[in-house]
């Protein structure tokens, strides 16, 4: 760096330059000499191919991207801060809205961290863990379907978009049957689940599996061997294993570089070590390899869901400790899902202790011993981790999420620089970021 306006200074971190400014005429003269073929283009934040409110700042020379940067923060929700003002159980209502396409993963990671602080990881009923796995794998399917659908739409492949959302609707119908909601469920709670599966849910899910098994081959026929699709995806968004490791990329991005890293195998939770499934990888390091991996992961998720349905045995779905278990007996009434009338009559009319307990636990919440815990799950985008700190109160002292969309977006520049403007869209689609998770 040779300029009279920047004086170098050696530090332990390296050489630091202090820029003091210069004469305006010199700045104008330098700008006049610069290559006017290079221009700055903003893609977004409100752009169909930025997967939400993501701003991409591109310096382009002709059609070639010479520099690429991400601008985030347009969807900031303050969820992590809000958690400090709600009790531990209410936290699930917030975290489920972070990456809104992977609600059950957000809930499970958060609840596992809280359960670790409470020391009740081994007390979670088997049925609750099986249902957690079942819902997470259905969620993996629905998230990947959105990735394939929106990615196809951005390339102009509208048929794959229609198919993807068609199949996702079927999974959302199953969510609605089980939790009462299609998104933002708050169904997984510290200690277990909000309620058990409703009558008929298992039969409905078995029919859903048959339909999805019949529909999944259509994506292969539409895209996998399609020469136009391959030409747009192959060697685009390239990031090798060294780049993934340096940038902390996980999920399909890392596995497309050939490393079979998946927390369900390397650091199992919720009993994943007892399920039979494979971790797909590719050696292409590009957008096409990530597409193939997501397609195979959906097939593996169907295998896991089927095993979950075969394992379901009658039993509780919440820990037995009444000082932690949410005091609810839910039923579907004329005004929607809520406490059953019999349960309300019992606590209101027969037991003063039950009424006091119900009031204290719902309004104040349970206390969590002081300490900190980290729990991670393998979300459809990669490692979703949560660091929870307790000061011994009824509310978190601090909750911080390691969201894979946020971390993986760091690789955008490495994937895009040197490529074409049109390839930026493909690269971002292959990362599959969701801004709800990035701007939590």
Tab-separated table of C-alpha atoms in Angstrom:
chain	number	residue	atom	x	y	z
A	1	UNK	CA	0.000	0.000	0.000
A	2	UNK	CA	1.794	3.145	-1.213
A	3	UNK	CA	-0.064	6.392	-0.486
A	4	UNK	CA	1.073	9.547	1.326
A	5	UNK	CA	-2.226	9.595	3.187
A	6	UNK	CA	-1.833	6.227	4.954
A	7	UNK	CA	0.940	5.796	7.529
A	8	UNK	CA	1.868	2.183	8.421
A	9	UNK	CA	2.241	1.008	12.026
A	10	UNK	CA	3.437	-2.464	13.051
A	11	UNK	CA	1.317	-4.270	15.685
A	12	UNK	CA	1.079	-7.800	17.062
A	13	UNK	CA	-1.844	-8.325	14.648
A	14	UNK	CA	0.208	-7.211	11.653
A	15	UNK	CA	0.650	-3.884	9.875
A	16	UNK	CA	-2.104	-1.329	10.521
A	17	UNK	CA	-2.588	1.695	8.225
A	18	UNK	CA	-4.001	4.969	9.531
A	19	UNK	CA	-5.671	6.834	6.669
A	20	UNK	CA	-5.732	10.601	7.165
A	21	UNK	CA	-7.467	11.676	3.964
A	22	UNK	CA	-6.189	13.612	0.987
A	23	UNK	CA	-6.765	16.552	-1.277
A	24	UNK	CA	-10.149	16.448	-3.037
A	25	UNK	CA	-8.607	17.193	-6.445
A	26	UNK	CA	-6.424	14.097	-6.087
A	27	UNK	CA	-9.457	11.953	-5.235
A	28	UNK	CA	-11.320	13.247	-8.300
A	29	UNK	CA	-8.294	12.683	-10.513
A	30	UNK	CA	-7.873	9.099	-9.229
A	31	UNK	CA	-11.576	8.377	-9.779
A	32	UNK	CA	-11.334	9.699	-13.326
A	33	UNK	CA	-8.476	7.303	-14.074
A	34	UNK	CA	-10.316	4.273	-12.682
A	35	UNK	CA	-11.848	1.686	-14.963
A	36	UNK	CA	-15.384	2.915	-15.605
A	37	UNK	CA	-16.400	-0.550	-16.800
A	38	UNK	CA	-16.613	-1.674	-13.174
A	39	UNK	CA	-19.902	-0.771	-11.555
A	40	UNK	CA	-21.565	-1.526	-8.223
A	41	UNK	CA	-24.917	-3.295	-8.378
A	42	UNK	CA	-27.297	-3.952	-5.501
A	43	UNK	CA	-29.196	-7.211	-5.783
A	44	UNK	CA	-31.947	-6.867	-3.222
A	45	UNK	CA	-32.778	-6.599	-0.414
A	46	UNK	CA	-36.236	-7.083	-1.959
A	47	UNK	CA	-35.285	-9.384	-4.802
A	48	UNK	CA	-36.948	-12.694	-5.738
A	49	UNK	CA	-33.679	-14.607	-5.768
A	50	UNK	CA	-32.209	-13.454	-2.440
A	51	UNK	CA	-34.312	-15.821	-0.301
A	52	UNK	CA	-35.798	-13.023	1.769
A	53	UNK	CA	-34.488	-9.580	2.638
A	54	UNK	CA	-30.826	-10.184	1.770
A	55	UNK	CA	-28.829	-7.458	0.047
A	56	UNK	CA	-26.018	-8.585	-2.234
A	57	UNK	CA	-23.513	-5.853	-3.113
A	58	UNK	CA	-21.828	-6.856	-6.359
A	59	UNK	CA	-18.968	-5.150	-8.166
A	60	UNK	CA	-19.196	-6.266	-11.769
A	61	UNK	CA	-17.085	-5.837	-14.860
A	62	UNK	CA	-19.324	-6.595	-17.782
A	63	UNK	CA	-21.082	-9.805	-16.731
A	64	UNK	CA	-18.272	-10.941	-14.407
A	65	UNK	CA	-18.519	-10.483	-10.650
A	66	UNK	CA	-15.218	-9.078	-9.369
A	67	UNK	CA	-16.336	-8.596	-5.760
A	68	UNK	CA	-19.369	-9.758	-3.766
A	69	UNK	CA	-20.554	-8.884	-0.274
A	70	UNK	CA	-23.648	-9.636	1.816
A	71	UNK	CA	-25.695	-7.000	3.601
A	72	UNK	CA	-27.912	-8.425	6.334
A	73	UNK	CA	-30.058	-7.109	9.166
A	74	UNK	CA	-33.178	-6.063	7.242
A	75	UNK	CA	-35.360	-8.632	9.038
A	76	UNK	CA	-33.913	-8.196	12.530
A	77	UNK	CA	-36.399	-9.593	15.068
A	78	UNK	CA	-34.497	-9.360	18.347
A	79	UNK	CA	-35.622	-12.858	19.293
A	80	UNK	CA	-32.464	-13.702	21.248
A	81	UNK	CA	-32.956	-10.576	23.370
A	82	UNK	CA	-36.685	-11.228	23.803
A	83	UNK	CA	-35.901	-14.640	25.308
A	84	UNK	CA	-34.357	-12.886	28.314
A	85	UNK	CA	-37.770	-11.451	29.202
A	86	UNK	CA	-39.841	-14.655	28.995
A	87	UNK	CA	-39.768	-17.822	31.051
A	88	UNK	CA	-38.034	-20.964	29.811
A	89	UNK	CA	-41.142	-22.594	28.359
A	90	UNK	CA	-42.296	-19.432	26.600
A	91	UNK	CA	-38.920	-19.390	24.842
A	92	UNK	CA	-40.075	-22.090	22.427
A	93	UNK	CA	-42.710	-19.695	21.056
A	94	UNK	CA	-39.906	-17.321	20.047
A	95	UNK	CA	-37.257	-19.725	18.743
A	96	UNK	CA	-39.720	-21.553	16.481
A	97	UNK	CA	-39.972	-18.324	14.459
A	98	UNK	CA	-36.248	-17.892	13.787
A	99	UNK	CA	-35.623	-20.023	10.715
A	100	UNK	CA	-39.338	-20.345	10.000
A	101	UNK	CA	-38.760	-23.227	7.551
A	102	UNK	CA	-37.102	-25.393	10.234
A	103	UNK	CA	-39.256	-24.691	13.287
A	104	UNK	CA	-38.915	-28.132	14.884
A	105	UNK	CA	-35.103	-28.003	14.711
A	106	UNK	CA	-35.048	-24.613	16.458
A	107	UNK	CA	-37.347	-25.937	19.185
A	108	UNK	CA	-35.412	-29.172	19.689
A	109	UNK	CA	-31.999	-27.473	19.927
A	110	UNK	CA	-33.301	-24.936	22.449
A	111	UNK	CA	-35.134	-27.542	24.554
A	112	UNK	CA	-32.123	-29.884	24.588
A	113	UNK	CA	-29.953	-27.057	25.971
A	114	UNK	CA	-32.525	-26.266	28.687
A	115	UNK	CA	-32.865	-29.979	29.534
A	116	UNK	CA	-29.072	-30.212	29.800
A	117	UNK	CA	-29.046	-27.411	32.394
A	118	UNK	CA	-31.901	-29.108	34.265
A	119	UNK	CA	-30.030	-32.451	34.143
A	120	UNK	CA	-33.044	-34.311	32.741
A	121	UNK	CA	-31.705	-35.400	29.322
A	122	UNK	CA	-32.028	-39.070	30.293
A	123	UNK	CA	-35.525	-38.581	31.708
A	124	UNK	CA	-37.174	-37.552	28.436
A	125	UNK	CA	-39.745	-40.263	27.580
A	126	UNK	CA	-38.918	-42.504	24.610
A	127	UNK	CA	-42.175	-41.631	22.891
A	128	UNK	CA	-41.336	-37.915	23.100
A	129	UNK	CA	-37.901	-38.474	21.528
A	130	UNK	CA	-39.364	-40.627	18.741
A	131	UNK	CA	-41.960	-37.966	17.917
A	132	UNK	CA	-39.233	-35.287	17.974
A	133	UNK	CA	-37.197	-37.277	15.436
A	134	UNK	CA	-40.288	-37.925	13.326
A	135	UNK	CA	-41.171	-34.220	13.190
A	136	UNK	CA	-37.594	-33.121	12.504
A	137	UNK	CA	-37.295	-35.496	9.561
A	138	UNK	CA	-40.635	-34.351	8.145
A	139	UNK	CA	-39.300	-30.815	8.622
A	140	UNK	CA	-36.105	-31.747	6.740
A	141	UNK	CA	-38.289	-32.900	3.858
A	142	UNK	CA	-40.392	-29.722	3.802
A	143	UNK	CA	-37.316	-27.464	4.053
A	144	UNK	CA	-35.515	-29.238	1.202
A	145	UNK	CA	-38.678	-29.110	-0.905
A	146	UNK	CA	-38.758	-25.318	-0.510
A	147	UNK	CA	-35.060	-25.159	-1.425
A	148	UNK	CA	-35.610	-27.203	-4.592
A	149	UNK	CA	-38.798	-25.341	-5.482
A	150	UNK	CA	-37.454	-21.809	-5.024
A	151	UNK	CA	-34.089	-22.719	-6.550
A	152	UNK	CA	-35.853	-24.118	-9.602
A	153	UNK	CA	-38.067	-21.054	-9.868
A	154	UNK	CA	-35.011	-18.774	-9.834
A	155	UNK	CA	-33.565	-20.747	-12.751
A	156	UNK	CA	-36.845	-20.555	-14.669
A	157	UNK	CA	-37.801	-24.194	-13.968
A	158	UNK	CA	-41.352	-23.405	-12.885
A	159	UNK	CA	-42.528	-27.026	-12.995
A	160	UNK	CA	-40.158	-28.097	-10.209
A	161	UNK	CA	-41.401	-25.107	-8.202
A	162	UNK	CA	-45.023	-26.239	-8.552
A	163	UNK	CA	-44.120	-29.842	-7.639
A	164	UNK	CA	-42.048	-28.764	-4.629
A	165	UNK	CA	-44.782	-26.651	-3.079
A	166	UNK	CA	-47.376	-29.297	-3.913
A	167	UNK	CA	-45.540	-31.874	-1.811
A	168	UNK	CA	-44.716	-29.392	0.947
A	169	UNK	CA	-48.426	-28.663	1.367
A	170	UNK	CA	-48.991	-32.330	2.196
A	171	UNK	CA	-46.387	-32.149	4.977
A	172	UNK	CA	-47.847	-28.893	6.313
A	173	UNK	CA	-51.234	-30.633	6.492
A	174	UNK	CA	-49.592	-33.287	8.700
A	175	UNK	CA	-48.108	-30.552	10.933
A	176	UNK	CA	-51.553	-29.006	11.276
A	177	UNK	CA	-53.043	-32.336	12.280
A	178	UNK	CA	-50.365	-32.924	14.948
A	179	UNK	CA	-49.688	-29.442	16.368
A	180	UNK	CA	-52.687	-27.422	15.232
A	181	UNK	CA	-50.451	-25.113	13.168
A	182	UNK	CA	-48.707	-25.201	9.792
A	183	UNK	CA	-45.756	-23.074	10.956
A	184	UNK	CA	-44.376	-21.669	14.241
A	185	UNK	CA	-45.548	-24.589	16.351
A	186	UNK	CA	-44.015	-24.256	19.864
A	187	UNK	CA	-44.882	-27.960	20.105
A	188	UNK	CA	-41.573	-29.248	21.473
A	189	UNK	CA	-41.186	-28.066	25.089
A	190	UNK	CA	-38.489	-28.433	27.768
A	191	UNK	CA	-39.100	-31.916	29.168
A	192	UNK	CA	-40.985	-33.341	26.194
A	193	UNK	CA	-43.881	-32.233	24.006
A	194	UNK	CA	-46.906	-29.980	24.394
A	195	UNK	CA	-49.251	-32.918	23.754
A	196	UNK	CA	-49.372	-36.424	22.293
A	197	UNK	CA	-50.166	-37.322	18.691
A	198	UNK	CA	-53.906	-36.957	18.008
A	199	UNK	CA	-56.047	-39.964	17.005
A	200	UNK	CA	-55.496	-40.990	13.397
A	201	UNK	CA	-52.117	-39.261	13.076
A	202	UNK	CA	-50.114	-42.463	12.530
A	203	UNK	CA	-52.415	-43.669	9.740
A	204	UNK	CA	-52.317	-40.231	8.137
A	205	UNK	CA	-48.505	-40.205	8.225
A	206	UNK	CA	-48.268	-43.659	6.668
A	207	UNK	CA	-50.429	-42.486	3.769
A	208	UNK	CA	-48.244	-39.379	3.481
A	209	UNK	CA	-45.123	-41.544	3.190
A	210	UNK	CA	-46.697	-43.522	0.344
A	211	UNK	CA	-47.550	-40.317	-1.524
A	212	UNK	CA	-44.091	-38.784	-1.057
A	213	UNK	CA	-42.353	-42.008	-2.130
A	214	UNK	CA	-44.426	-41.930	-5.308
A	215	UNK	CA	-43.703	-38.232	-5.972
A	216	UNK	CA	-39.967	-37.991	-5.204
A	217	UNK	CA	-38.816	-39.741	-8.433
A	218	UNK	CA	-40.464	-36.916	-10.391
A	219	UNK	CA	-37.691	-34.531	-9.295
A	220	UNK	CA	-35.108	-36.916	-10.744
A	221	UNK	CA	-36.981	-37.049	-14.038
A	222	UNK	CA	-37.410	-33.274	-14.172
A	223	UNK	CA	-33.960	-32.084	-13.163
A	224	UNK	CA	-31.231	-34.625	-12.369
A	225	UNK	CA	-30.472	-35.696	-15.922
A	226	UNK	CA	-31.730	-32.529	-17.588
A	227	UNK	CA	-28.846	-31.062	-19.656
A	228	UNK	CA	-30.132	-27.483	-19.270
A	229	UNK	CA	-30.425	-27.892	-15.493
A	230	UNK	CA	-26.954	-29.450	-15.322
A	231	UNK	CA	-25.418	-26.672	-17.421
A	232	UNK	CA	-26.782	-24.039	-15.006
A	233	UNK	CA	-25.693	-25.908	-11.857
A	234	UNK	CA	-22.458	-27.755	-12.545
A	235	UNK	CA	-19.207	-25.943	-11.603
A	236	UNK	CA	-21.285	-23.037	-10.238
A	237	UNK	CA	-20.943	-21.882	-6.626
A	238	UNK	CA	-17.706	-23.864	-6.276
A	239	UNK	CA	-16.332	-24.266	-2.745
A	240	UNK	CA	-13.881	-27.050	-1.934
A	241	UNK	CA	-13.300	-28.781	1.397
A	242	UNK	CA	-10.528	-26.396	2.474
A	243	UNK	CA	-12.841	-23.440	1.843
A	244	UNK	CA	-15.664	-25.072	3.785
A	245	UNK	CA	-13.418	-25.723	6.772
A	246	UNK	CA	-12.009	-22.191	6.730
A	247	UNK	CA	-15.451	-20.583	6.552
A	248	UNK	CA	-17.239	-22.934	8.960
A	249	UNK	CA	-19.713	-24.114	6.314
A	250	UNK	CA	-21.794	-27.153	7.285
A	251	UNK	CA	-24.714	-29.134	5.930
A	252	UNK	CA	-25.091	-29.929	2.205
A	253	UNK	CA	-22.354	-27.379	1.357
A	254	UNK	CA	-19.794	-29.329	3.396
A	255	UNK	CA	-21.056	-32.727	2.275
A	256	UNK	CA	-20.890	-31.644	-1.392
A	257	UNK	CA	-17.119	-31.327	-0.817
A	258	UNK	CA	-16.944	-35.005	0.117
A	259	UNK	CA	-16.918	-34.874	3.943
A	260	UNK	CA	-19.732	-37.001	5.473
A	261	UNK	CA	-20.130	-34.771	8.532
A	262	UNK	CA	-23.618	-35.008	10.031
A	263	UNK	CA	-24.352	-34.512	13.745
A	264	UNK	CA	-26.945	-37.309	13.630
A	265	UNK	CA	-23.982	-39.676	13.126
A	266	UNK	CA	-20.995	-37.835	14.634
A	267	UNK	CA	-22.735	-36.571	17.795
A	268	UNK	CA	-26.118	-38.343	18.003
A	269	UNK	CA	-29.070	-36.968	19.958
A	270	UNK	CA	-32.710	-37.977	20.504
A	271	UNK	CA	-31.706	-41.602	19.843
A	272	UNK	CA	-30.510	-41.046	16.245
A	273	UNK	CA	-27.779	-43.652	16.794
A	274	UNK	CA	-30.504	-46.338	16.828
A	275	UNK	CA	-31.903	-45.459	13.380
A	276	UNK	CA	-30.754	-46.938	10.093
A	277	UNK	CA	-29.952	-44.268	7.492
A	278	UNK	CA	-27.093	-43.074	5.273
A	279	UNK	CA	-25.322	-39.720	4.914
A	280	UNK	CA	-25.125	-38.787	1.203
A	281	UNK	CA	-22.037	-36.966	-0.066
A	282	UNK	CA	-20.693	-35.697	-3.396
A	283	UNK	CA	-17.264	-34.750	-4.724
A	284	UNK	CA	-18.434	-31.969	-7.050
A	285	UNK	CA	-18.131	-29.043	-4.570
A	286	UNK	CA	-20.785	-27.204	-6.611
A	287	UNK	CA	-24.474	-26.319	-6.700
A	288	UNK	CA	-25.370	-29.476	-8.619
A	289	UNK	CA	-23.840	-31.703	-5.940
A	290	UNK	CA	-25.829	-29.881	-3.240
A	291	UNK	CA	-29.010	-30.465	-5.225
A	292	UNK	CA	-28.288	-34.209	-5.471
A	293	UNK	CA	-27.474	-34.395	-1.749
A	294	UNK	CA	-30.754	-32.733	-0.752
A	295	UNK	CA	-32.664	-35.098	-3.018
A	296	UNK	CA	-31.043	-38.143	-1.404
A	297	UNK	CA	-31.459	-36.708	2.103
A	298	UNK	CA	-35.206	-36.570	1.482
A	299	UNK	CA	-35.197	-40.282	0.686
A	300	UNK	CA	-33.239	-40.990	3.862
A	301	UNK	CA	-35.691	-38.886	5.894
A	302	UNK	CA	-38.542	-41.037	4.602
A	303	UNK	CA	-36.651	-44.100	5.876
A	304	UNK	CA	-36.273	-42.544	9.326
A	305	UNK	CA	-39.928	-41.445	9.549
A	306	UNK	CA	-41.051	-44.971	8.712
A	307	UNK	CA	-38.825	-46.368	11.478
A	308	UNK	CA	-40.307	-43.814	13.908
A	309	UNK	CA	-43.849	-44.906	13.094
A	310	UNK	CA	-42.892	-48.555	13.621
A	311	UNK	CA	-41.361	-47.772	17.040
A	312	UNK	CA	-44.190	-45.739	18.537
A	313	UNK	CA	-45.455	-47.343	21.717
A	314	UNK	CA	-48.044	-45.934	24.143
A	315	UNK	CA	-46.481	-43.828	26.880
A	316	UNK	CA	-46.003	-40.325	28.265
A	317	UNK	CA	-44.648	-37.451	26.183
A	318	UNK	CA	-43.502	-35.240	29.093
A	319	UNK	CA	-41.162	-35.810	32.037
A	320	UNK	CA	-42.842	-36.966	35.235
A	321	UNK	CA	-41.490	-34.090	37.369
A	322	UNK	CA	-44.536	-31.870	37.931
A	323	UNK	CA	-42.277	-28.951	38.830
A	324	UNK	CA	-41.145	-28.874	35.183
A	325	UNK	CA	-43.970	-30.470	33.176
A	326	UNK	CA	-46.342	-27.865	31.786
A	327	UNK	CA	-49.671	-28.369	33.630
A	328	UNK	CA	-51.886	-28.856	30.608
A	329	UNK	CA	-54.391	-31.402	29.364
A	330	UNK	CA	-55.088	-30.089	25.890
A	331	UNK	CA	-58.293	-30.734	23.979
A	332	UNK	CA	-59.926	-29.348	20.847
A	333	UNK	CA	-62.864	-27.205	21.923
A	334	UNK	CA	-65.253	-24.847	20.123
A	335	UNK	CA	-62.748	-21.992	20.512
A	336	UNK	CA	-59.773	-24.016	19.288
A	337	UNK	CA	-57.013	-25.948	21.025
A	338	UNK	CA	-56.694	-25.351	24.761
A	339	UNK	CA	-56.984	-26.900	28.220
A	340	UNK	CA	-59.822	-29.411	28.453
A	341	UNK	CA	-62.836	-28.384	30.518
A	342	UNK	CA	-62.431	-31.423	32.784
A	343	UNK	CA	-58.834	-30.400	33.548
A	344	UNK	CA	-59.905	-26.830	34.342
A	345	UNK	CA	-62.727	-28.067	36.587
A	346	UNK	CA	-60.259	-30.300	38.441
A	347	UNK	CA	-57.703	-27.610	39.224
A	348	UNK	CA	-60.309	-24.915	39.871
A	349	UNK	CA	-62.785	-26.919	41.932
A	350	UNK	CA	-61.122	-29.812	43.741
A	351	UNK	CA	-57.557	-28.905	44.692
A	352	UNK	CA	-56.257	-25.571	45.962
A	353	UNK	CA	-52.689	-26.942	45.706
A	354	UNK	CA	-53.208	-27.825	42.042
A	355	UNK	CA	-54.567	-24.329	41.349
A	356	UNK	CA	-51.610	-22.640	43.069
A	357	UNK	CA	-49.135	-24.905	41.270
A	358	UNK	CA	-50.805	-24.230	37.919
A	359	UNK	CA	-50.749	-20.465	38.534
A	360	UNK	CA	-47.087	-20.396	39.639
A	361	UNK	CA	-45.797	-22.619	36.833
A	362	UNK	CA	-47.663	-20.800	34.054
A	363	UNK	CA	-47.086	-17.214	35.192
A	364	UNK	CA	-43.633	-17.497	36.722
A	365	UNK	CA	-42.191	-20.715	35.274
A	366	UNK	CA	-39.713	-23.199	36.705
A	367	UNK	CA	-36.224	-22.312	37.886
A	368	UNK	CA	-33.153	-23.595	36.043
A	369	UNK	CA	-29.887	-24.144	37.985
A	370	UNK	CA	-27.140	-21.600	37.191
A	371	UNK	CA	-24.712	-22.652	34.477
A	372	UNK	CA	-24.361	-22.816	30.725
A	373	UNK	CA	-24.969	-25.463	28.094
A	374	UNK	CA	-24.509	-25.895	24.357
A	375	UNK	CA	-26.706	-28.207	22.285
A	376	UNK	CA	-26.619	-28.747	18.536
A	377	UNK	CA	-28.769	-30.502	15.962
A	378	UNK	CA	-28.281	-31.220	12.261
A	379	UNK	CA	-30.767	-28.904	10.596
A	380	UNK	CA	-31.428	-29.047	6.819
A	381	UNK	CA	-28.947	-26.177	6.389
A	382	UNK	CA	-26.189	-27.510	8.678
A	383	UNK	CA	-25.222	-27.344	12.336
A	384	UNK	CA	-27.805	-25.440	14.364
A	385	UNK	CA	-26.377	-24.813	17.831
A	386	UNK	CA	-27.722	-22.987	20.858
A	387	UNK	CA	-25.732	-21.673	23.821
A	388	UNK	CA	-27.909	-21.096	26.882
A	389	UNK	CA	-26.804	-19.353	30.091
A	390	UNK	CA	-28.837	-19.465	33.320
A	391	UNK	CA	-28.376	-17.384	36.453
A	392	UNK	CA	-30.669	-19.648	38.440
A	393	UNK	CA	-33.876	-17.765	37.643
A	394	UNK	CA	-37.087	-18.494	35.806
A	395	UNK	CA	-35.846	-16.774	32.648
A	396	UNK	CA	-32.719	-17.236	30.518
A	397	UNK	CA	-29.809	-14.922	31.276
A	398	UNK	CA	-28.602	-15.275	27.678
A	399	UNK	CA	-29.474	-17.403	24.656
A	400	UNK	CA	-27.373	-17.332	21.500
A	401	UNK	CA	-27.960	-19.392	18.354
A	402	UNK	CA	-25.361	-20.536	15.872
A	403	UNK	CA	-27.609	-20.476	12.846
A	404	UNK	CA	-26.223	-22.330	9.809
A	405	UNK	CA	-27.736	-19.855	7.319
A	406	UNK	CA	-25.752	-17.023	8.947
A	407	UNK	CA	-22.486	-18.979	8.936
A	408	UNK	CA	-22.944	-20.435	5.458
A	409	UNK	CA	-23.611	-16.994	3.936
A	410	UNK	CA	-19.939	-16.179	4.600
A	411	UNK	CA	-19.126	-18.482	1.694
A	412	UNK	CA	-21.138	-16.372	-0.764
A	413	UNK	CA	-18.161	-14.239	-1.810
A	414	UNK	CA	-15.903	-17.275	-2.324
A	415	UNK	CA	-18.576	-18.948	-4.452
A	416	UNK	CA	-19.472	-15.932	-6.598
A	417	UNK	CA	-16.341	-13.880	-7.272
A	418	UNK	CA	-14.971	-14.595	-10.731
A	419	UNK	CA	-18.270	-15.994	-11.951
A	420	UNK	CA	-21.170	-14.530	-13.888
A	421	UNK	CA	-23.951	-12.359	-12.452
A	422	UNK	CA	-26.504	-15.036	-13.359
A	423	UNK	CA	-24.473	-17.590	-11.382
A	424	UNK	CA	-24.806	-15.523	-8.185
A	425	UNK	CA	-28.471	-16.530	-8.073
A	426	UNK	CA	-27.575	-20.222	-8.414
A	427	UNK	CA	-24.884	-19.981	-5.724
A	428	UNK	CA	-27.180	-18.280	-3.201
A	429	UNK	CA	-29.938	-20.794	-3.950
A	430	UNK	CA	-27.498	-23.667	-3.291
A	431	UNK	CA	-26.638	-22.170	0.132
A	432	UNK	CA	-30.386	-22.068	0.910
A	433	UNK	CA	-30.248	-19.252	3.470
A	434	UNK	CA	-33.367	-18.237	5.394
A	435	UNK	CA	-33.172	-14.698	6.685
A	436	UNK	CA	-35.330	-15.437	9.719
A	437	UNK	CA	-32.383	-17.433	11.040
A	438	UNK	CA	-29.726	-14.969	9.887
A	439	UNK	CA	-31.370	-11.872	11.382
A	440	UNK	CA	-32.569	-13.428	14.618
